[in-house]
Short mmCIF file of C-alpha atoms and ligand atoms in Angstrom, two decimals:
data_model
loop_
_atom_site.label_atom_id
_atom_site.label_comp_id
_atom_site.label_asym_id
_atom_site.label_seq_id
_atom_site.Cartn_x
_atom_site.Cartn_y
_atom_site.Cartn_z
CA MET A 17 10.07 -39.81 -19.60
CA GLN A 18 11.51 -37.86 -22.69
CA ALA A 19 13.31 -34.52 -22.07
CA VAL A 20 14.13 -32.06 -24.81
CA TYR A 21 17.17 -29.88 -24.25
CA THR A 22 19.60 -27.95 -26.52
CA PRO A 23 23.09 -26.22 -25.38
CA ALA A 24 21.65 -23.36 -27.62
CA HIS A 25 20.34 -21.64 -24.22
CA LEU A 26 24.43 -21.17 -23.43
CA ALA A 27 24.61 -18.51 -25.94
CA HIS A 28 22.05 -16.08 -23.75
CA ASP A 29 24.96 -15.63 -21.54
CA ILE A 30 23.71 -13.46 -18.70
CA THR A 31 25.88 -12.53 -15.59
CA VAL A 32 24.54 -9.54 -14.53
CA GLU A 33 20.96 -8.07 -14.19
CA THR A 34 19.75 -4.76 -12.57
CA PHE A 35 17.27 -4.83 -9.65
CA MET A 36 15.81 -1.34 -8.92
CA GLY A 37 18.62 0.34 -11.03
CA VAL A 38 21.55 -1.49 -9.24
CA PRO A 39 23.64 -4.07 -11.10
CA ILE A 40 23.51 -7.42 -9.19
CA PRO A 41 24.81 -11.01 -10.09
CA ALA A 42 22.32 -12.42 -12.51
CA ASN A 43 19.54 -15.06 -11.07
CA GLU A 44 18.65 -16.44 -14.60
CA VAL A 45 21.78 -17.97 -15.58
CA ALA A 46 22.88 -20.79 -17.79
CA GLU A 47 24.16 -22.92 -14.93
CA ARG A 48 20.14 -23.51 -13.94
CA ALA A 49 19.53 -25.47 -16.87
CA GLU A 50 22.66 -27.44 -16.68
CA LYS A 51 21.93 -28.09 -13.23
CA ILE A 52 18.59 -29.59 -14.31
CA ARG A 53 20.03 -31.55 -17.34
CA MET A 54 22.83 -33.09 -14.99
CA ALA A 55 20.35 -34.04 -12.33
CA LEU A 56 17.95 -35.80 -15.01
CA GLU A 57 20.77 -37.44 -16.64
CA ALA A 58 22.21 -38.93 -13.28
CA ASP A 59 18.58 -40.29 -12.59
CA GLY A 60 18.77 -42.40 -15.78
CA GLY A 61 15.20 -42.55 -16.25
CA PHE A 62 14.92 -39.61 -18.79
CA ASP A 63 15.77 -39.97 -22.58
CA PHE A 64 17.10 -36.65 -23.76
CA LEU A 65 16.65 -35.57 -27.33
CA GLY A 66 17.30 -32.11 -29.08
CA PRO A 67 14.66 -29.75 -30.40
CA SER A 68 13.42 -29.72 -34.12
CA GLU A 69 12.94 -26.35 -35.77
CA HIS A 70 9.54 -25.15 -35.96
CA GLY A 71 10.09 -21.85 -37.70
CA GLU A 72 8.54 -18.39 -36.83
CA ASP A 73 4.81 -19.10 -37.74
CA PRO A 74 4.16 -20.54 -34.37
CA ILE A 75 5.62 -17.70 -32.47
CA THR A 76 3.81 -14.91 -34.39
CA ALA A 77 0.50 -17.20 -33.73
CA VAL A 78 0.69 -15.68 -30.20
CA HIS A 79 3.34 -12.40 -30.71
CA ASP A 80 3.52 -9.47 -32.36
CA PRO A 81 5.70 -9.72 -35.30
CA GLY A 82 7.28 -6.32 -34.15
CA LEU A 83 8.46 -7.92 -30.92
CA VAL A 84 10.23 -10.78 -32.99
CA ARG A 85 11.78 -8.38 -35.28
CA PHE A 86 13.18 -6.07 -32.42
CA LEU A 87 14.52 -8.97 -30.26
CA GLU A 88 16.13 -10.35 -33.68
CA VAL A 89 18.18 -6.94 -34.43
CA ALA A 90 18.26 -5.30 -30.90
CA TRP A 91 21.81 -6.31 -30.22
CA SER A 92 23.05 -5.20 -33.24
CA GLU A 93 21.29 -2.30 -33.15
CA LEU A 94 23.19 -1.70 -29.68
CA ARG A 95 26.37 -1.91 -31.52
CA ARG A 96 25.39 -0.27 -34.55
CA GLN A 97 24.98 2.97 -32.18
CA ALA A 98 28.32 2.34 -30.68
CA LEU A 99 26.61 1.96 -27.07
CA GLY A 100 29.29 0.03 -25.08
CA ARG A 101 26.94 -1.88 -22.71
CA PRO A 102 27.35 -5.46 -21.45
CA PHE A 103 23.69 -5.86 -21.93
CA LEU A 104 20.85 -3.99 -23.45
CA THR A 105 18.01 -2.69 -21.15
CA ALA A 106 15.70 0.52 -21.76
CA ASP A 107 16.18 4.01 -20.80
CA THR A 108 12.65 4.98 -20.89
CA TYR A 109 9.40 2.99 -20.54
CA PRO A 110 6.08 4.48 -21.95
CA ASN A 111 4.35 4.78 -18.56
CA ARG A 112 0.47 4.91 -19.45
CA ASN A 113 0.08 8.24 -17.74
CA MET A 114 2.36 9.66 -20.32
CA PHE A 115 -0.62 9.56 -22.67
CA GLU A 116 -3.34 10.59 -20.24
CA GLY A 117 -6.04 12.49 -21.84
CA MET A 118 -4.98 11.28 -25.27
CA SER A 119 -7.72 9.27 -27.04
CA PRO A 120 -6.77 5.53 -27.91
CA GLU A 121 -7.06 6.58 -31.44
CA ALA A 122 -4.86 9.28 -30.97
CA VAL A 123 -2.27 7.11 -29.08
CA ALA A 124 -2.39 4.67 -31.82
CA ALA A 125 -1.75 7.01 -34.50
CA LEU A 126 0.86 9.43 -32.72
CA VAL A 127 2.65 7.04 -30.59
CA ARG A 128 5.34 4.90 -32.41
CA GLU A 129 8.28 2.51 -32.05
CA PRO A 130 11.43 4.60 -31.35
CA GLN A 131 14.52 4.49 -33.48
CA GLN A 132 17.12 4.40 -30.52
CA ALA A 133 17.54 0.88 -28.96
CA ALA A 134 17.36 2.47 -25.31
CA GLY A 135 13.55 3.82 -26.41
CA ARG A 136 12.99 0.52 -28.67
CA ALA A 137 13.73 -1.67 -25.38
CA GLY A 138 11.10 0.49 -23.58
CA TYR A 139 8.71 0.27 -26.24
CA TRP A 140 8.85 -3.55 -26.10
CA GLY A 141 10.08 -4.35 -22.77
CA LEU A 142 8.15 -4.60 -19.24
CA ASP A 143 10.96 -3.81 -16.84
CA SER A 144 14.76 -3.70 -16.45
CA ALA A 145 15.08 -7.23 -15.27
CA ALA A 146 15.61 -9.09 -18.79
CA PRO A 147 18.78 -8.20 -19.95
CA LEU A 148 19.46 -9.00 -23.47
CA VAL A 149 22.73 -9.93 -24.80
CA ALA A 150 24.22 -11.12 -28.18
CA GLY A 151 22.96 -14.51 -28.03
CA THR A 152 19.44 -13.92 -26.57
CA TYR A 153 17.43 -14.02 -29.79
CA GLY A 154 18.97 -17.46 -30.73
CA ALA A 155 18.51 -18.96 -27.20
CA ALA A 156 14.91 -17.63 -27.26
CA ARG A 157 14.02 -18.99 -30.58
CA ALA A 158 15.72 -22.46 -29.55
CA ALA A 159 13.62 -22.30 -26.25
CA VAL A 160 10.39 -22.11 -28.50
CA ASP A 161 11.69 -25.18 -30.41
CA VAL A 162 12.26 -27.06 -27.22
CA ALA A 163 8.63 -26.28 -26.24
CA LEU A 164 7.40 -27.21 -29.65
CA THR A 165 9.22 -30.41 -29.59
CA THR A 166 7.74 -31.25 -26.28
CA VAL A 167 4.40 -30.66 -27.63
CA ASP A 168 5.18 -32.92 -30.74
CA LEU A 169 6.20 -35.83 -28.15
CA VAL A 170 2.79 -35.54 -26.29
CA LEU A 171 0.74 -35.16 -29.48
CA GLY A 172 2.56 -38.26 -30.77
CA GLY A 173 1.34 -40.36 -27.88
CA ALA A 174 3.51 -39.48 -24.77
CA ARG A 175 1.54 -39.28 -21.67
CA ALA A 176 4.04 -36.82 -20.51
CA ALA A 177 7.20 -35.07 -21.78
CA TYR A 178 9.45 -32.12 -20.46
CA GLY A 179 10.99 -29.31 -22.32
CA LEU A 180 14.11 -27.88 -20.49
CA CYS A 181 13.34 -24.16 -21.90
CA ARG A 182 15.66 -21.62 -21.02
CA PRO A 183 15.33 -18.75 -21.42
CA PRO A 184 11.80 -19.07 -19.72
CA GLY A 185 8.64 -17.40 -21.09
CA HIS A 186 5.48 -16.83 -18.85
CA HIS A 187 6.24 -12.99 -18.46
CA SER A 188 6.12 -12.68 -22.19
CA ALA A 189 3.08 -11.02 -23.52
CA ARG A 190 1.92 -10.75 -26.85
CA SER A 191 3.82 -7.53 -27.76
CA MET A 192 6.11 -7.30 -24.54
CA TYR A 193 9.24 -9.24 -23.19
CA GLY A 194 10.27 -8.98 -19.69
CA GLY A 195 11.08 -10.77 -16.27
CA TYR A 196 13.89 -12.85 -17.73
CA CYS A 197 11.40 -13.89 -20.58
CA PHE A 198 11.57 -13.26 -24.31
CA PHE A 199 9.14 -15.54 -26.07
CA ASN A 200 6.27 -17.17 -24.16
CA ASN A 201 7.03 -20.77 -24.50
CA ALA A 202 4.00 -22.06 -22.78
CA ALA A 203 1.66 -19.89 -24.67
CA ILE A 204 3.06 -20.77 -27.97
CA ALA A 205 2.95 -24.40 -26.86
CA ALA A 206 -0.95 -23.94 -25.81
CA GLU A 207 -1.79 -22.53 -29.04
CA ALA A 208 -0.15 -24.75 -31.25
CA ILE A 209 -2.05 -27.59 -29.40
CA VAL A 210 -5.16 -25.89 -29.95
CA ARG A 211 -4.54 -25.78 -33.59
CA ALA A 212 -3.55 -29.15 -34.08
CA THR A 213 -6.15 -30.77 -32.08
CA GLY A 214 -9.02 -28.26 -32.02
CA GLU A 215 -9.38 -28.99 -28.46
CA ARG A 216 -9.52 -26.78 -25.58
CA VAL A 217 -5.95 -26.58 -23.54
CA ALA A 218 -5.25 -25.87 -19.82
CA ILE A 219 -2.25 -24.14 -18.87
CA LEU A 220 -1.27 -24.86 -14.96
CA ASP A 221 1.51 -22.27 -13.88
CA VAL A 222 3.18 -23.34 -10.62
CA ASP A 223 6.03 -20.71 -10.77
CA TYR A 224 6.47 -18.47 -7.99
CA HIS A 225 5.44 -15.44 -10.05
CA HIS A 226 2.29 -14.81 -11.84
CA GLY A 227 2.38 -15.44 -15.60
CA ASN A 228 1.33 -12.07 -16.50
CA GLY A 229 2.22 -12.83 -20.07
CA THR A 230 0.32 -16.00 -20.45
CA GLN A 231 -2.84 -14.53 -18.74
CA GLN A 232 -2.75 -11.42 -21.27
CA ILE A 233 -2.38 -13.86 -24.39
CA PHE A 234 -5.48 -15.67 -23.49
CA TRP A 235 -7.53 -13.28 -21.44
CA ASN A 236 -10.22 -13.10 -24.36
CA ARG A 237 -10.06 -16.64 -25.26
CA GLY A 238 -12.55 -19.33 -24.41
CA ASP A 239 -10.66 -22.28 -25.51
CA VAL A 240 -7.37 -21.93 -23.22
CA ARG A 241 -7.98 -22.03 -19.50
CA TYR A 242 -4.90 -20.44 -17.60
CA VAL A 243 -4.78 -21.39 -13.85
CA SER A 244 -1.72 -19.93 -11.71
CA ILE A 245 -0.58 -20.50 -8.35
CA HIS A 246 1.90 -17.68 -7.11
CA ALA A 247 2.93 -15.07 -5.00
CA ASP A 248 0.43 -12.13 -4.17
CA PRO A 249 1.32 -9.48 -6.61
CA ASP A 250 0.87 -6.81 -3.40
CA ARG A 251 4.39 -8.06 -2.52
CA ALA A 252 5.93 -9.43 -5.68
CA TYR A 253 6.75 -9.29 -9.34
CA PRO A 254 4.95 -8.47 -11.74
CA TYR A 255 3.11 -6.13 -9.12
CA PHE A 256 0.14 -5.03 -11.17
CA LEU A 257 -1.29 -8.15 -12.38
CA GLY A 258 -2.07 -11.76 -10.71
CA ARG A 259 -4.83 -10.81 -8.15
CA ALA A 260 -7.93 -13.33 -7.56
CA ASP A 261 -10.46 -11.28 -9.20
CA GLU A 262 -8.98 -11.18 -12.92
CA VAL A 263 -11.22 -13.64 -14.46
CA GLY A 264 -10.77 -12.94 -18.06
CA GLU A 265 -13.36 -11.07 -20.37
CA GLY A 266 -15.58 -11.89 -23.29
CA ALA A 267 -15.30 -15.36 -24.32
CA GLY A 268 -12.40 -15.82 -21.83
CA ARG A 269 -14.55 -14.72 -18.92
CA GLY A 270 -14.30 -17.58 -16.15
CA GLU A 271 -11.28 -19.07 -17.97
CA ASN A 272 -8.69 -17.30 -16.02
CA LEU A 273 -7.90 -18.24 -12.50
CA ASN A 274 -5.39 -16.83 -10.21
CA ILE A 275 -4.65 -18.24 -6.68
CA PRO A 276 -2.41 -15.74 -4.86
CA LEU A 277 -0.42 -17.06 -1.90
CA ARG A 278 0.75 -15.39 1.18
CA GLY A 279 4.69 -15.14 2.17
CA GLY A 280 5.85 -18.35 3.96
CA ALA A 281 3.21 -20.41 2.40
CA THR A 282 3.87 -24.18 3.39
CA ASN A 283 3.55 -27.18 1.81
CA GLU A 284 0.29 -27.83 3.41
CA ASP A 285 -1.11 -24.30 1.69
CA TYR A 286 0.26 -25.43 -1.60
CA LEU A 287 -1.24 -28.48 -1.84
CA ALA A 288 -4.55 -27.17 -1.17
CA ALA A 289 -3.89 -24.55 -3.86
CA ALA A 290 -2.93 -27.18 -6.26
CA ASP A 291 -6.14 -29.30 -5.66
CA ARG A 292 -8.09 -26.15 -6.36
CA ALA A 293 -6.16 -25.45 -9.61
CA LEU A 294 -6.43 -29.05 -10.69
CA GLU A 295 -10.14 -29.10 -9.83
CA ALA A 296 -10.70 -25.95 -11.84
CA ILE A 297 -8.71 -27.51 -14.93
CA LEU A 298 -10.91 -30.65 -14.73
CA GLU A 299 -14.10 -28.47 -14.80
CA ALA A 300 -13.63 -28.02 -18.86
CA PRO A 301 -12.89 -30.56 -21.25
CA GLY A 302 -9.52 -31.13 -22.66
CA SER A 303 -6.90 -33.77 -22.81
CA VAL A 304 -3.73 -31.97 -22.49
CA ILE A 305 -2.33 -29.73 -19.61
CA VAL A 306 0.90 -27.28 -20.31
CA VAL A 307 2.66 -27.02 -17.31
CA SER A 308 4.72 -23.79 -16.56
CA LEU A 309 7.10 -25.25 -14.14
CA GLY A 310 9.00 -23.17 -11.66
CA PHE A 311 10.83 -23.70 -8.65
CA ASP A 312 11.35 -20.32 -7.33
CA THR A 313 8.77 -21.61 -4.83
CA TYR A 314 11.21 -23.57 -2.87
CA GLY A 315 12.04 -22.60 0.53
CA LEU A 316 15.55 -21.63 -0.18
CA ASP A 317 15.05 -19.71 -3.32
CA PRO A 318 16.79 -16.13 -3.44
CA ILE A 319 14.02 -14.40 -4.77
CA GLY A 320 10.98 -16.11 -3.67
CA ASP A 321 9.32 -16.23 0.01
CA PHE A 322 7.47 -19.42 0.09
CA ALA A 323 8.51 -22.37 2.39
CA LEU A 324 8.10 -25.48 0.08
CA THR A 325 10.36 -28.54 0.08
CA THR A 326 11.40 -31.01 -2.23
CA GLU A 327 8.76 -33.59 -1.28
CA VAL A 328 5.99 -31.17 -2.45
CA TYR A 329 7.10 -31.03 -5.84
CA HIS A 330 6.94 -34.82 -6.26
CA GLU A 331 3.45 -34.92 -5.00
CA VAL A 332 2.16 -31.84 -6.95
CA GLY A 333 3.74 -33.73 -10.02
CA ARG A 334 1.92 -36.87 -8.97
CA ARG A 335 -1.42 -35.17 -8.53
CA THR A 336 -1.37 -33.33 -11.90
CA ALA A 337 -0.65 -36.62 -13.83
CA ALA A 338 -3.68 -38.20 -11.67
CA THR A 339 -5.82 -35.86 -13.66
CA GLY A 340 -5.45 -38.47 -16.26
CA ARG A 341 -4.47 -35.73 -19.02
CA ARG A 342 -1.42 -35.62 -20.86
CA LEU A 343 1.29 -33.19 -19.85
CA VAL A 344 3.58 -30.89 -21.54
CA VAL A 345 5.81 -29.75 -18.88
CA LEU A 346 7.88 -26.52 -19.86
CA GLN A 347 10.56 -25.12 -17.46
CA GLU A 348 9.95 -21.55 -16.27
CA GLY A 349 11.84 -20.22 -13.29
CA GLY A 350 13.71 -21.29 -10.13
CA TYR A 351 17.00 -19.80 -8.84
CA HIS A 352 18.32 -21.74 -5.72
CA ARG A 353 20.89 -23.33 -8.27
CA PRO A 354 21.82 -26.32 -5.66
CA SER A 355 18.19 -27.80 -5.41
CA LEU A 356 17.00 -27.15 -9.26
CA GLY A 357 17.94 -30.59 -10.49
CA GLU A 358 16.62 -32.41 -7.51
CA ASN A 359 13.49 -30.56 -7.37
CA ALA A 360 12.91 -30.98 -11.14
CA ARG A 361 13.57 -34.82 -10.83
CA ALA A 362 10.97 -34.90 -8.07
CA TRP A 363 8.47 -33.25 -9.78
CA LEU A 364 8.82 -35.23 -13.05
CA ARG A 365 9.08 -38.39 -11.28
CA GLY A 366 5.90 -37.65 -9.41
CA ALA A 367 4.21 -37.15 -12.79
CA GLU A 368 5.51 -40.35 -13.85
CA GLY A 369 4.12 -42.20 -10.68
CA ARG A 370 7.67 -43.08 -9.82
CA ASP A 371 8.94 -42.85 -6.08
CA PHE A 372 11.55 -39.95 -5.17
CA ASP A 373 14.86 -41.08 -4.01
CA PRO A 374 17.29 -38.17 -3.55
CA LEU A 375 20.48 -38.47 -5.60
CA PRO A 376 23.36 -39.16 -3.05
CA SER A 377 25.76 -36.65 -4.77
CA THR A 378 23.48 -33.59 -4.72
CA GLY A 379 23.51 -32.58 -1.12
CA PHE A 380 19.53 -32.92 -1.10
CA GLY A 381 19.48 -33.72 2.44
CA GLU A 382 21.28 -30.56 3.41
CA HIS A 383 18.99 -28.42 1.29
CA GLY A 384 15.89 -30.40 1.55
CA VAL A 385 15.58 -30.34 5.40
CA VAL A 386 16.56 -26.57 5.87
CA ALA A 387 13.36 -25.25 4.37
CA GLY A 388 11.00 -27.75 6.20
ZN1 ZN B 15 9.37 -16.79 -11.43
#
């Protein structure tokens, strides 16, 4: 399988994030992508190539140009204001109740993007969990190019291709970044496929978290079906979206399927959910599935609470490919670094119909058995 990778992600050099106001060692770090790259290289069955530049148009096809401009200048703006911070995060978010009683027209006319970086980050940001540094914009743009190059491979005839996107994307909405995500790589990829082929596209999101951004972008759309298996938002980020009764509106009604799972979900629970998700995807026409691939569903993941093992990733990869559709597989989350490479290998080998043999040097046995 061909795998698209660029070292440009290293510029998004994150070491600290905030969790409920307290600085903690970052989860979404460069080492994640490097672990995956090394495991796929050691496998020997993956051909790596770099991304080609696709410009800004595919990004503004799904994102507000204002978000793009903010992300482009945010760091220099922070510096211009002489704010000595290791990363930018908002001071104030516009809670919806700040405008209670005002008409939508009044809000549109009177509420505008602030000038200070601390306010601008709140205007465009969802949360305090997406630290932005000097190299964030370049890395996020490169991750989009990785996704779009993966699309090119599949539209060029590959049955499946893998884009090692970092930063991830599925929490980014049309006009909002957040949750470690800046541009929505999977949504940009899906939109590019719709525009290139005129076909319907399905997105299968198997990250531990609900992809609120992808859901938002296609909420009213009848040509992109979004199906997500994730932790119930009653207990997990992004808290406010991801419930089973969110089905889309207008032309998009029935095109959004959320499958929230309980804490401690097992391989068996997961495979049942995956079968339901794939069945829903096959109910609609189309020849390509964009996969938002996350491994924070793993039993040892520091921010997830599922009990999955590496074997299940191989099987989900196999069943996804067994739909007969071509796969644009894009990396989202996954924060247990020792297992990331093996879990990615397992999923992608499953998608190619290859068996999975653990690499001897990765300590797979140690990590693969514990979570059983
Ligand atoms: Zn996640």
